[in-house]
Short mmCIF file of C-alpha atoms in Angstrom, two decimals:
data_model
loop_
_atom_site.label_atom_id
_atom_site.label_comp_id
_atom_site.label_asym_id
_atom_site.label_seq_id
_atom_site.Cartn_x
_atom_site.Cartn_y
_atom_site.Cartn_z
CA ALA J 245 -13.16 -5.75 -33.93
CA ARG J 246 -10.91 -3.97 -36.38
CA ASP J 247 -11.35 -0.23 -36.69
CA SER J 248 -10.53 0.69 -40.25
CA GLY J 249 -10.79 4.43 -39.80
CA GLU J 250 -8.49 6.63 -41.81
CA GLY J 251 -5.08 7.01 -40.19
CA ASP J 252 -5.57 3.88 -38.06
CA ALA J 253 -3.66 1.38 -40.21
CA GLY J 254 -2.19 -1.27 -37.95
CA VAL J 255 -4.35 -0.29 -34.97
CA GLU J 256 -6.66 -2.85 -33.40
CA ARG J 257 -9.39 -1.66 -31.07
CA VAL J 258 -10.68 -4.53 -28.98
CA ASN J 259 -14.34 -4.09 -28.22
CA GLN J 260 -17.10 -5.94 -26.42
CA SER J 261 -17.99 -8.14 -29.40
CA ALA J 262 -14.41 -9.43 -29.54
CA CYS J 263 -14.72 -10.97 -26.09
CA THR J 264 -16.24 -14.42 -26.43
CA GLN J 265 -15.96 -17.92 -25.03
CA ASN J 266 -15.95 -19.45 -28.52
CA THR J 267 -12.55 -21.14 -28.98
CA LYS J 268 -12.52 -20.70 -32.76
CA LYS J 269 -13.24 -16.98 -32.45
CA ASN J 270 -10.57 -16.67 -29.72
CA ALA J 271 -8.01 -18.28 -32.04
CA THR J 272 -9.00 -15.88 -34.81
CA LEU J 273 -8.76 -12.93 -32.39
CA MET J 274 -5.32 -14.12 -31.25
CA LYS J 275 -4.02 -14.26 -34.85
CA GLU J 276 -5.47 -10.83 -35.62
CA LEU J 277 -3.96 -9.28 -32.48
CA GLN J 278 -0.54 -10.73 -33.28
CA ARG J 279 -0.62 -9.06 -36.72
CA GLN J 280 -1.28 -5.60 -35.32
CA ARG J 281 1.36 -3.00 -34.56
CA VAL J 282 -0.82 -1.27 -31.94
CA VAL J 283 -3.73 -2.62 -29.91
CA VAL J 284 -5.93 -0.35 -27.81
CA VAL J 285 -7.78 -2.10 -25.00
CA SER J 286 -9.63 -0.86 -21.91
CA PHE J 287 -8.90 -2.03 -18.36
CA GLN J 288 -12.19 -3.94 -18.39
CA MET J 289 -11.46 -5.68 -21.68
CA ALA J 290 -7.91 -6.50 -20.57
CA SER J 291 -9.34 -8.41 -17.61
CA ARG J 292 -11.64 -10.38 -19.92
CA LEU J 293 -8.91 -11.16 -22.46
CA ILE J 294 -5.95 -11.56 -20.09
CA LYS J 295 -5.05 -15.10 -21.25
CA THR J 296 -5.02 -14.00 -24.87
CA LEU J 297 -3.12 -10.77 -24.19
CA THR J 298 -0.43 -12.39 -22.04
CA ALA J 299 0.09 -15.17 -24.61
CA ILE J 300 1.36 -12.57 -27.10
CA LYS J 301 4.92 -11.22 -26.83
CA TRP J 302 4.28 -7.48 -26.90
CA GLY J 303 7.14 -5.08 -27.54
CA ALA J 304 5.68 -2.59 -25.10
CA VAL J 305 2.55 -1.76 -23.17
CA ILE J 306 1.37 1.78 -22.44
CA VAL J 307 -1.12 2.22 -19.62
CA ASP J 308 -3.02 5.50 -19.61
CA GLU J 309 -4.69 6.66 -16.40
CA SER J 310 -2.45 4.27 -14.45
CA HIS J 311 -3.66 5.68 -11.13
CA ALA J 312 -6.60 3.28 -11.68
CA LEU J 313 -4.14 0.54 -10.64
CA ARG J 314 -4.15 1.89 -7.11
CA THR J 315 -3.34 -0.57 -4.38
CA THR J 316 -6.05 -2.15 -2.26
CA GLY J 317 -6.38 -5.40 -0.39
CA GLY J 318 -4.68 -6.92 2.58
CA PHE J 319 -1.18 -8.09 3.35
CA GLY J 320 -1.70 -11.85 3.68
CA LYS J 321 0.18 -14.55 1.82
CA ASP J 322 -2.48 -14.56 -0.88
CA ALA J 323 -2.96 -10.78 -0.98
CA ASP J 324 -4.10 -9.70 -4.39
CA CYS J 325 -3.63 -6.59 -6.49
CA GLY J 326 -7.16 -5.38 -5.86
CA THR J 327 -9.80 -5.63 -8.56
CA LYS J 328 -9.77 -8.17 -11.39
CA GLN J 329 -9.05 -5.35 -13.81
CA THR J 330 -6.07 -4.15 -11.78
CA ALA J 331 -4.71 -7.69 -11.44
CA ALA J 332 -5.03 -8.26 -15.20
CA VAL J 333 -3.28 -5.03 -16.19
CA VAL J 334 -0.51 -5.57 -13.61
CA LYS J 335 0.02 -9.08 -15.00
CA LEU J 336 0.17 -7.71 -18.55
CA ILE J 337 2.74 -5.09 -17.50
CA LYS J 338 4.88 -7.69 -15.71
CA THR J 339 4.87 -10.03 -18.73
CA THR J 340 5.88 -7.34 -21.21
CA LYS J 341 9.49 -6.30 -21.77
CA ARG J 342 8.80 -2.55 -21.72
CA ALA J 343 6.05 -0.54 -20.06
CA VAL J 344 5.09 3.11 -19.72
CA LEU J 345 2.51 4.17 -17.16
CA CYS J 346 0.91 7.58 -17.74
CA THR J 347 -1.12 9.56 -15.25
CA GLY J 348 -1.58 13.11 -14.11
CA THR J 349 -2.06 11.98 -10.51
CA PRO J 350 -0.11 8.82 -9.56
CA SER J 351 -1.53 8.79 -6.03
CA LEU J 352 -5.05 10.02 -5.50
CA THR J 353 -5.01 10.10 -1.69
CA LYS J 354 -2.06 8.31 -0.08
CA PRO J 355 1.34 6.76 -0.84
CA PHE J 356 -0.11 3.24 -0.51
CA ASP J 357 -1.92 3.85 -3.83
CA LEU J 358 1.45 3.75 -5.62
CA PHE J 359 2.52 0.19 -4.83
CA ASN J 360 0.86 -1.67 -7.74
CA GLN J 361 2.03 0.88 -10.29
CA ILE J 362 5.64 0.89 -9.17
CA ASP J 363 5.89 -2.81 -8.34
CA SER J 364 4.59 -3.73 -11.80
CA LEU J 365 7.40 -1.67 -13.38
CA ARG J 366 10.20 -2.50 -10.95
CA PRO J 367 9.31 -5.45 -8.68
CA GLY J 368 10.86 -5.08 -5.24
CA LEU J 369 11.87 -1.43 -5.63
CA LEU J 370 9.50 -0.31 -2.86
CA GLY J 371 9.98 -3.41 -0.73
CA SER J 372 9.48 -7.13 -1.12
CA THR J 373 5.78 -6.93 -0.18
CA LYS J 374 2.94 -4.43 0.13
CA LYS J 375 3.30 -4.67 3.90
CA ALA J 376 7.03 -3.87 3.80
CA PHE J 377 6.26 -0.84 1.63
CA ALA J 378 3.48 0.27 3.98
CA GLU J 379 5.76 -0.10 7.01
CA ASN J 380 8.46 2.02 5.37
CA TYR J 381 6.44 4.72 3.63
CA CYS J 382 2.80 4.65 4.80
CA ASP J 383 3.13 5.01 8.58
CA LEU J 384 1.48 1.61 8.98
CA GLN J 385 -0.52 1.35 12.19
CA ILE J 386 -2.64 -1.43 13.66
CA SER J 387 -6.22 -0.23 14.02
CA GLU J 388 -7.28 -0.93 17.58
CA PHE J 389 -10.25 -3.19 18.25
CA GLN J 390 -10.70 -4.07 14.59
CA THR J 391 -9.92 -7.47 13.18
CA VAL J 392 -10.64 -9.21 9.91
CA ASN J 393 -10.93 -13.01 10.19
CA GLY J 394 -8.93 -12.93 13.42
CA TYR J 395 -6.06 -10.88 11.96
CA ALA J 396 -5.33 -7.29 12.89
CA LYS J 397 -6.67 -4.63 10.56
CA TYR J 398 -4.11 -2.05 9.52
CA ASP J 399 -4.44 1.65 8.82
CA ARG J 400 -2.25 2.35 5.78
CA SER J 401 -3.64 5.80 4.99
CA GLY J 402 -0.71 7.76 6.38
CA GLY J 403 2.66 8.70 5.00
CA SER J 404 6.22 8.57 6.33
CA ARG J 405 9.68 9.14 4.87
CA LEU J 406 7.97 10.94 1.99
CA ARG J 407 11.06 12.86 0.86
CA GLU J 408 12.96 9.59 0.61
CA LEU J 409 10.08 8.01 -1.34
CA HIS J 410 9.93 10.98 -3.72
CA ALA J 411 13.69 10.84 -4.28
CA LEU J 412 13.53 7.09 -4.95
CA LEU J 413 10.66 7.44 -7.41
CA THR J 414 12.18 10.34 -9.34
CA ALA J 415 15.56 8.61 -9.52
CA GLU J 416 14.20 5.24 -10.64
CA VAL J 417 10.79 5.35 -12.36
CA MET J 418 9.02 8.70 -12.41
CA ILE J 419 9.27 11.50 -14.93
CA ARG J 420 7.19 14.44 -13.87
CA ARG J 421 6.31 17.38 -16.05
CA LEU J 422 4.36 20.31 -14.70
CA LYS J 423 1.72 21.91 -16.87
CA LYS J 424 3.50 25.28 -16.71
CA ASP J 425 6.66 23.65 -18.10
CA VAL J 426 4.94 22.05 -21.11
CA LEU J 427 2.08 24.47 -21.71
CA SER J 428 3.51 25.70 -24.99
CA ASP J 429 3.59 22.08 -26.27
CA LEU J 430 -0.07 21.42 -25.44
CA PRO J 431 -2.86 21.99 -27.96
CA PRO J 432 -5.54 24.53 -27.00
CA LYS J 433 -8.46 23.24 -24.95
CA ARG J 434 -11.56 22.24 -26.87
CA ARG J 435 -14.89 22.68 -25.20
#
């Protein structure tokens, strides 16, 4: 799975062929990954290799397009992070000493989308649970006449206390640069 392209010394690109159930190959992959300075892996591959990736003590993890970690799921005791890919990447972030999440659009439609991203960086910053966060910042409402397995279904698509949320995020975890402010640093568009 090693990409030996020029200028890529010390970079491991994990691809489909690297993902296998064969224990011997997994051990070889583990040794190879530990030798690398940089490993590039997709969300999908991270979910397939999560045991291997979390067994390695990484110095840092950088997640591009982190808005893909948007929050879904319910609020129950066993509420998950959403998809298997999201759960795997969140676990990897939480088990690594340093993490940088990069995105042009942290929330695609609503504040609730932010919870997984922020909670993986700073657990508890937005509240002890997804529900606490939704109550404080997402104008959480019970949807009338709708239940899921006997429990109320919630509408978490709104927003409340948004100025407070923005102030909290910019003070604690978010660095935002507008295109107009960094335009001179960007390379010209290629089409």
